[in-house]
Short mmCIF file of N, CA and C in Angstrom, two decimals:
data_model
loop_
_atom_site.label_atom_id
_atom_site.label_comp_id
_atom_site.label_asym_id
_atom_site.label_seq_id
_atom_site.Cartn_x
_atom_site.Cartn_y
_atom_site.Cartn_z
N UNK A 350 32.33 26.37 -0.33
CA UNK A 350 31.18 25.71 -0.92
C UNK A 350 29.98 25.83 0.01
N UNK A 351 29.16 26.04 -0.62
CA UNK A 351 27.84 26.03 0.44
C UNK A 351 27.38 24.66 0.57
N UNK A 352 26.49 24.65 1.70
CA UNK A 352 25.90 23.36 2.51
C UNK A 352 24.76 22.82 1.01
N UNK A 353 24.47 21.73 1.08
CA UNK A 353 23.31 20.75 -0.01
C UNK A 353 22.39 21.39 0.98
N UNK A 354 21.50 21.79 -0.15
CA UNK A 354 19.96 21.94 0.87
C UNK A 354 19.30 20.76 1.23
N UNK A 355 19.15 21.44 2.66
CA UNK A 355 17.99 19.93 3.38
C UNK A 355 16.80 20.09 2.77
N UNK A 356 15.99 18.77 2.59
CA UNK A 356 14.76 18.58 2.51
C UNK A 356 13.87 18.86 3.36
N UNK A 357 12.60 19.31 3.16
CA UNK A 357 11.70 19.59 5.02
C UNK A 357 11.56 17.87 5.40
N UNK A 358 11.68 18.43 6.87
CA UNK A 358 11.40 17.15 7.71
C UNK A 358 10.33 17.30 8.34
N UNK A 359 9.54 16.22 8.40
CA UNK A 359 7.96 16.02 9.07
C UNK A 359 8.72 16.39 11.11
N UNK A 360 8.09 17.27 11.43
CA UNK A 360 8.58 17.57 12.87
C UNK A 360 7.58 16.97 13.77
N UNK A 361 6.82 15.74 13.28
CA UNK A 361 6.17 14.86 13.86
C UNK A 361 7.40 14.09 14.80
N UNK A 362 8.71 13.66 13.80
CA UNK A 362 9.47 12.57 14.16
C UNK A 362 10.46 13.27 14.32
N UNK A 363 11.30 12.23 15.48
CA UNK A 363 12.93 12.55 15.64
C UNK A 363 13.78 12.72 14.41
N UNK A 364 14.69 13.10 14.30
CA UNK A 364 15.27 13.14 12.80
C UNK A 364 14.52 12.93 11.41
N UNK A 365 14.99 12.74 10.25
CA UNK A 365 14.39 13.52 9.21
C UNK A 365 13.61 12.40 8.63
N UNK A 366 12.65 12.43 8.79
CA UNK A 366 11.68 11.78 8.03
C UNK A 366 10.76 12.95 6.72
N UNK A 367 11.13 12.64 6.12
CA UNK A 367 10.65 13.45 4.62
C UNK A 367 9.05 13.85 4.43
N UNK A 368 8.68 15.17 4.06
CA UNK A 368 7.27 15.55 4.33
C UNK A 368 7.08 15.37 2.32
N UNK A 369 5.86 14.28 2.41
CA UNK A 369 5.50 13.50 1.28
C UNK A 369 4.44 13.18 1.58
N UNK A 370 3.61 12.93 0.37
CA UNK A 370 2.13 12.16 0.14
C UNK A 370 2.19 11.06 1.46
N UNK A 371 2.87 10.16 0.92
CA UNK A 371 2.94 9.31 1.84
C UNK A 371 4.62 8.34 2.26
N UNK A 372 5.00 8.33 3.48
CA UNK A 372 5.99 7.73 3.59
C UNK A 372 5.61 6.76 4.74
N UNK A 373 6.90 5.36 4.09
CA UNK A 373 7.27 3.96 4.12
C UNK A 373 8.35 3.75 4.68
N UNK A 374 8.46 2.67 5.70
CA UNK A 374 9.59 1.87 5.93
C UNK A 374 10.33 1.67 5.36
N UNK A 375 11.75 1.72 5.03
CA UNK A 375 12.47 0.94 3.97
C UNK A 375 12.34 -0.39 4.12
N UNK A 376 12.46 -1.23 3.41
CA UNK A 376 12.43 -3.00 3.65
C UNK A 376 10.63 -3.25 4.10
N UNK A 377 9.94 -2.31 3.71
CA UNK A 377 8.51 -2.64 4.67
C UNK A 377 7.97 -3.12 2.90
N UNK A 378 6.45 -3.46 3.31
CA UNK A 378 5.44 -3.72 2.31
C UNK A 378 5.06 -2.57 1.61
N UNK A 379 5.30 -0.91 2.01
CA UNK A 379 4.50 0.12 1.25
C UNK A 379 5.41 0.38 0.44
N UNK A 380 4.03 1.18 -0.32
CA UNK A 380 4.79 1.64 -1.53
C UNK A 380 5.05 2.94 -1.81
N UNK A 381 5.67 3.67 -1.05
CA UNK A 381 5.68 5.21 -1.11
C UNK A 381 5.49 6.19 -1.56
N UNK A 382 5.38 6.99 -1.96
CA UNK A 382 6.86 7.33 -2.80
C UNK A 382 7.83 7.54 -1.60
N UNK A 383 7.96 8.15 -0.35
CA UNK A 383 9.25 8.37 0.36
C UNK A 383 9.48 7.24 1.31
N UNK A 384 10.80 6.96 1.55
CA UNK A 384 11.00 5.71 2.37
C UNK A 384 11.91 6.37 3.42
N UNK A 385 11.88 5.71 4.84
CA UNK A 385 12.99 5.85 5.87
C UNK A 385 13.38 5.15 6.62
N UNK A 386 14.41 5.07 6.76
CA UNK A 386 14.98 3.70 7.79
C UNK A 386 15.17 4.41 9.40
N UNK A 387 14.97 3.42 9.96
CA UNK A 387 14.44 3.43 11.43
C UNK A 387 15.34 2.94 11.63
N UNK A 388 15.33 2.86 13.27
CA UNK A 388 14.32 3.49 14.22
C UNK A 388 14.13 4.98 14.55
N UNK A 389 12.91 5.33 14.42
CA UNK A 389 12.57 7.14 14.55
C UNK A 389 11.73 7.15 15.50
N UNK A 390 12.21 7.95 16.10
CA UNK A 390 11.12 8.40 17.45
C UNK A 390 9.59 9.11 17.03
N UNK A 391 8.72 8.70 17.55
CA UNK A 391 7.52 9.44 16.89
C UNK A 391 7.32 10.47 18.14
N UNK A 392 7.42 12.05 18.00
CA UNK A 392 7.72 13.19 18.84
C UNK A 392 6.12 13.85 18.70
N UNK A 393 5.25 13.42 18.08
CA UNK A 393 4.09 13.96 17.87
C UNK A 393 3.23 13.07 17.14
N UNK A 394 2.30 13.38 16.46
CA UNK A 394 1.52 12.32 15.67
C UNK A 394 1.80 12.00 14.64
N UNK A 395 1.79 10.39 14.12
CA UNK A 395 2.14 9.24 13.52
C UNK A 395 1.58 9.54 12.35
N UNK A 396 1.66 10.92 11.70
CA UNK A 396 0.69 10.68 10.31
C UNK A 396 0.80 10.04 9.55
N UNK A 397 2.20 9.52 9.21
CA UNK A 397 2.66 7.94 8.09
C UNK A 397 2.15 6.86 8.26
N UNK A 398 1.57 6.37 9.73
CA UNK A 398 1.22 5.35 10.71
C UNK A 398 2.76 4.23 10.42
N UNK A 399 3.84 5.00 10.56
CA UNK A 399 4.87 4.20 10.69
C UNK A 399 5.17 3.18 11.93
N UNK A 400 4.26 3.26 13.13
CA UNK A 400 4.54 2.79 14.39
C UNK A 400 4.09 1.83 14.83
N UNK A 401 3.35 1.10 13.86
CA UNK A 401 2.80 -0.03 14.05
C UNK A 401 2.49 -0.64 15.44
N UNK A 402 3.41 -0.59 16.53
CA UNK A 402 3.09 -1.08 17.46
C UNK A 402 2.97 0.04 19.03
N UNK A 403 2.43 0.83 18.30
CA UNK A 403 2.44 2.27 19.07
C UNK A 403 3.46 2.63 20.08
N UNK A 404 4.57 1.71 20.41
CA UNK A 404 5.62 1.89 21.36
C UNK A 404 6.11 3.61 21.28
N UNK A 405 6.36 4.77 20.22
CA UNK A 405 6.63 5.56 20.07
C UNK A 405 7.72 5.49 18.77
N UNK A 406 8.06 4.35 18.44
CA UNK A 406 9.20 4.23 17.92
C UNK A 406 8.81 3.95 16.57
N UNK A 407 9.60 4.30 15.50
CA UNK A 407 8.76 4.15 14.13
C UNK A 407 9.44 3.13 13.42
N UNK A 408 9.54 2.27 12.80
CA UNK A 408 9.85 1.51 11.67
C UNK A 408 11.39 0.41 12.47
N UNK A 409 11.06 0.30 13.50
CA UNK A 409 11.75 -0.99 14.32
C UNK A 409 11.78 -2.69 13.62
#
């Protein structure tokens, strides 16, 4: 059987955070359309502004 294709991942962040209009916290206030559960390392710039508290870390 072949592998499920991956989705692209924003290579802003550590692991896969989904490249979308706009992505959300899961359990947060936005309204996405893409959501991800944390904690994600932010490896480059925060274009989701998931980091709220600029530590590096996204959706803590």
């Amino acid at each position: 059987a072949e592998p499920a294709p991956q989705s692209a991942s924003d290579p802003n962040y550590s692991g896969c955070v989904p490249v979308a209009s706009d992505v959300d916290c899961q359990g947060g206030s936005g309204d996405g359309p893409a959501y991800v559960t944390g904690p994600i390392r932010v490896i480059g710039t925060d274009v989701y502004r998931l980091d709220h508290d600029k530590d590096g870390f996204a959706c803590e």
